[in-house]
Tab-separated table of C-alpha atoms in Angstrom:
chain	number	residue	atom	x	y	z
G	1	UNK	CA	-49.313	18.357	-69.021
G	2	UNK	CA	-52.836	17.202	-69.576
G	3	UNK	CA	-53.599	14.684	-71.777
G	4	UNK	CA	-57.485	14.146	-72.890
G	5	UNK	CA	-58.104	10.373	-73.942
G	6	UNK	CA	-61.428	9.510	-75.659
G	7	UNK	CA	-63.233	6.831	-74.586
G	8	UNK	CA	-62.608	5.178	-77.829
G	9	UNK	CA	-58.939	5.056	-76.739
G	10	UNK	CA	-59.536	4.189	-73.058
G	11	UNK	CA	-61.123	1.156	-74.385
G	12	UNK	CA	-58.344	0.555	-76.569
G	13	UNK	CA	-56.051	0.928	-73.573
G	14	UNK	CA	-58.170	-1.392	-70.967
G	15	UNK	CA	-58.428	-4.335	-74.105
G	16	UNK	CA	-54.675	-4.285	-74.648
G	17	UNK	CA	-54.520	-4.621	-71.031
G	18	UNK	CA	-56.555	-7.319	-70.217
G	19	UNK	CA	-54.690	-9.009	-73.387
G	20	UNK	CA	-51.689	-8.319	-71.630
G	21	UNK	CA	-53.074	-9.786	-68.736
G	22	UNK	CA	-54.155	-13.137	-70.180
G	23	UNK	CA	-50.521	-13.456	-71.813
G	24	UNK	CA	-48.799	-13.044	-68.419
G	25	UNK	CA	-51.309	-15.558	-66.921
G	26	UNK	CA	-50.415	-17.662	-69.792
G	27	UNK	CA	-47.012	-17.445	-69.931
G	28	UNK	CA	-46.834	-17.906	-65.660
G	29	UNK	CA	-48.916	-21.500	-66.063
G	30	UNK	CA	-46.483	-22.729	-68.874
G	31	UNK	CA	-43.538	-21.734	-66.754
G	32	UNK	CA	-45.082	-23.407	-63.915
G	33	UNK	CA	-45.712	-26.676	-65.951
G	34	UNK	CA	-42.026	-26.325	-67.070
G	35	UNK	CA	-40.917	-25.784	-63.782
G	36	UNK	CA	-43.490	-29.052	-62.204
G	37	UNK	CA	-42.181	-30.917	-65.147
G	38	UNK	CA	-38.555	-30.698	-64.519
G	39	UNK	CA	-38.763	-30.988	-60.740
G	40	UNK	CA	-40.330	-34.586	-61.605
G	41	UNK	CA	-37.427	-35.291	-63.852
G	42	UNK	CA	-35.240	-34.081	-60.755
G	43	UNK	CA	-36.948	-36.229	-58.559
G	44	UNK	CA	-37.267	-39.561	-61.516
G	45	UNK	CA	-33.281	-39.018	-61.751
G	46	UNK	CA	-32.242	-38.726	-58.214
G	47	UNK	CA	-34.299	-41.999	-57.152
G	48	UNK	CA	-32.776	-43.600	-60.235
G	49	UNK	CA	-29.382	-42.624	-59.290
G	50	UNK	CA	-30.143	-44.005	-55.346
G	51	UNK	CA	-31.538	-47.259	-56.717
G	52	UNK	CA	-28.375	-47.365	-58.791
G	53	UNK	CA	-26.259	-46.579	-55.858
G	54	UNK	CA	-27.718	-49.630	-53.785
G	55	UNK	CA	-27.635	-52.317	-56.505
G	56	UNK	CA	-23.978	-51.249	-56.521
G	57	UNK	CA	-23.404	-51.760	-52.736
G	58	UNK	CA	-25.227	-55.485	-53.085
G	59	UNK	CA	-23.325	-56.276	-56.462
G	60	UNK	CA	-20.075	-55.229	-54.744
G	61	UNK	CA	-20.863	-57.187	-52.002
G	62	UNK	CA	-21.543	-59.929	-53.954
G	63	UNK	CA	-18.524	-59.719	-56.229
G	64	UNK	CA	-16.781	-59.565	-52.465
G	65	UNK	CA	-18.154	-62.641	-51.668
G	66	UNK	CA	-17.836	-64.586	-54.680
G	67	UNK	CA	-13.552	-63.376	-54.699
G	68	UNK	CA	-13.673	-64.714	-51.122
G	69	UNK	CA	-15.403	-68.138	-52.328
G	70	UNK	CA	-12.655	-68.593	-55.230
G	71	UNK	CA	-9.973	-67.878	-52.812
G	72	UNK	CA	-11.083	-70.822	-50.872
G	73	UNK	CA	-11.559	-72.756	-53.330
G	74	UNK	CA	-7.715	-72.036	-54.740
G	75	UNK	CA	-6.553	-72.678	-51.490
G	76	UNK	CA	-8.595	-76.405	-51.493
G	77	UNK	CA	-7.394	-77.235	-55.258
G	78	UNK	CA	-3.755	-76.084	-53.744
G	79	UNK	CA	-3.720	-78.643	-50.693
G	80	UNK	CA	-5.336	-81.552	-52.947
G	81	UNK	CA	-3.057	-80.495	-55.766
G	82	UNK	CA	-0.239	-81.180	-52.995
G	83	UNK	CA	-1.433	-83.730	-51.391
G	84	UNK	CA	-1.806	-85.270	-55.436
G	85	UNK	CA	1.987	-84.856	-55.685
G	86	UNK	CA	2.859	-86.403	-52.603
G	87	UNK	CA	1.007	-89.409	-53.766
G	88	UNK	CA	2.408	-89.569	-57.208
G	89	UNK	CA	6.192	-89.131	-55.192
G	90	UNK	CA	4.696	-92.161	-53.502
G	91	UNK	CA	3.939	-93.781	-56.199
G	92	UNK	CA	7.043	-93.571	-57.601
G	93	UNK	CA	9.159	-94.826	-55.338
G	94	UNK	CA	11.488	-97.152	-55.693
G	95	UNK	CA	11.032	-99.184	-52.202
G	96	UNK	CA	8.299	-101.073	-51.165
G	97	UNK	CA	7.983	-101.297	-47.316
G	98	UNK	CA	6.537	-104.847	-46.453
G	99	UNK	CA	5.134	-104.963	-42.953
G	100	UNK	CA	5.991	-108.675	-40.798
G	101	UNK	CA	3.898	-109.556	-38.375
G	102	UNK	CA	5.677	-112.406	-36.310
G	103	UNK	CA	7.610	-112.946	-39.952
G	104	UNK	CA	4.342	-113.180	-41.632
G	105	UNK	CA	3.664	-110.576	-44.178
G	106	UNK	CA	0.800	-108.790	-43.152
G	107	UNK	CA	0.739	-105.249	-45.418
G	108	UNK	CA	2.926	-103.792	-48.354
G	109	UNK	CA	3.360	-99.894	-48.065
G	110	UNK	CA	4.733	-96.766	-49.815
G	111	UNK	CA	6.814	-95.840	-46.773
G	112	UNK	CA	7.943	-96.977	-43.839
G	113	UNK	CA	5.960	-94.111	-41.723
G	114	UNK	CA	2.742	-95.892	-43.191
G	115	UNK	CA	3.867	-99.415	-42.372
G	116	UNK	CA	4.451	-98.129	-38.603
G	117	UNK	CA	1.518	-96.318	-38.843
G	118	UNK	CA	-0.184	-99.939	-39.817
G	119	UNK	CA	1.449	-101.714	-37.673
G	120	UNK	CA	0.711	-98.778	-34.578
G	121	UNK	CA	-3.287	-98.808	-35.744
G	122	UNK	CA	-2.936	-102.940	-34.932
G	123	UNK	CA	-1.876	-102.666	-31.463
G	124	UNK	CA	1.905	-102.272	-31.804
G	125	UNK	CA	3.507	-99.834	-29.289
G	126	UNK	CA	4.133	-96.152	-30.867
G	127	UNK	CA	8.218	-94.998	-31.405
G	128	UNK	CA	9.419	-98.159	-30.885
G	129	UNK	CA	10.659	-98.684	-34.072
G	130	UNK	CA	14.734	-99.590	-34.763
G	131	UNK	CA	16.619	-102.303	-35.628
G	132	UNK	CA	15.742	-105.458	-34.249
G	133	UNK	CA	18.047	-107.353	-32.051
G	134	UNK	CA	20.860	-109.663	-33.612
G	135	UNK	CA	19.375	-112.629	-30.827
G	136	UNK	CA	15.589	-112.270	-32.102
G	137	UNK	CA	14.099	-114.313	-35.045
G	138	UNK	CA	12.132	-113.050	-37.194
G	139	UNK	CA	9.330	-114.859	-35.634
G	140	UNK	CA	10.045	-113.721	-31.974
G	141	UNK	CA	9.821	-110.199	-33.167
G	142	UNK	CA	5.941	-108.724	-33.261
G	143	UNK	CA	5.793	-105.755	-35.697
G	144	UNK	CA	8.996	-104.706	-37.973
G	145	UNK	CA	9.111	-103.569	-41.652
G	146	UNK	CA	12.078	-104.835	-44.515
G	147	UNK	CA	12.138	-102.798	-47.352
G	148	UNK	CA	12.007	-103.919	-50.941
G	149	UNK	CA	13.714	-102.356	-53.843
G	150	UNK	CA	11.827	-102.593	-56.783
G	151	UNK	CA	14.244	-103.779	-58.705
G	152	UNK	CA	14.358	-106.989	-56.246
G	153	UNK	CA	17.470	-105.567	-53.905
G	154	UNK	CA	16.938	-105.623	-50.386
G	155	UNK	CA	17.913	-103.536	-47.395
């Protein structure tokens, strides 16, 4: 089939297609700008999510650090609050140790192990601690403790 056009309508036909043209061309630079534009946001989001992912790391590191720190810190408060009790036990006693040097009183103390330790620190000899010969005065014997009740008893 043979189909006369006019030039009239080829002119039509080459006008529509440039138009056609210009709309493609149009329509393929805003699809590039949309695509440009969300390849940025790509990019914006996974260097926001990497940053994210290494102030994690440090914080959790920190956080490690700081747990570590207050377990150290528990332990210390456990051993003073320990060593606190012991003294109020102490404290509380109801025996005084008094510590005779040559039958002169030379210290008072909690317990005996301090008044040895006293009397060990001032040159007396270390585990030789018992009771003293019936023979020896007070005054012939160096270092030896008496204990004190509080209420006055003695033993």
């Amino acid at each position: 089939m043979i189909r006369f056009i006019t030039t009239s309508r080829l002119r039509a036909l080459e006008t529509a297609r440039d138009d056609a043209r210009r709309r493609a061309v149009q329509v393929q630079e805003r699809a590039d700008a949309a695509f440009a534009g969300h390849t940025r946001s790509a990019l914006a989001l996974t260097a926001r999510a990497e940053a994210a992912e290494t102030v994690d790391v440090i914080l959790r590191a920190e956080l490690d650090d700081a747990h570590r720190a207050m377990a150290a810190l528990a332990a210390d408060h456990a051993i003073e609050v320990t060593a606190l009790s012991e003294r109020v036990a102490e404290l509380s006693a109801r025996s005084l140790y008094v510590l005779l040097h040559y039958g002169e009183i030379h210290s008072i103390h909690l317990t005996a192990r301090a008044a040895e330790q006293t009397a060990e620190d001032n040159g007396a000899a270390p585990g030789h601690w018992g009771p003293r010969s019936s023979d020896q005065t007070a005054t012939e014997d160096p270092w030896r403790w008496v204990r004190r009740d509080v209420d006055g008893g003695r033993s």
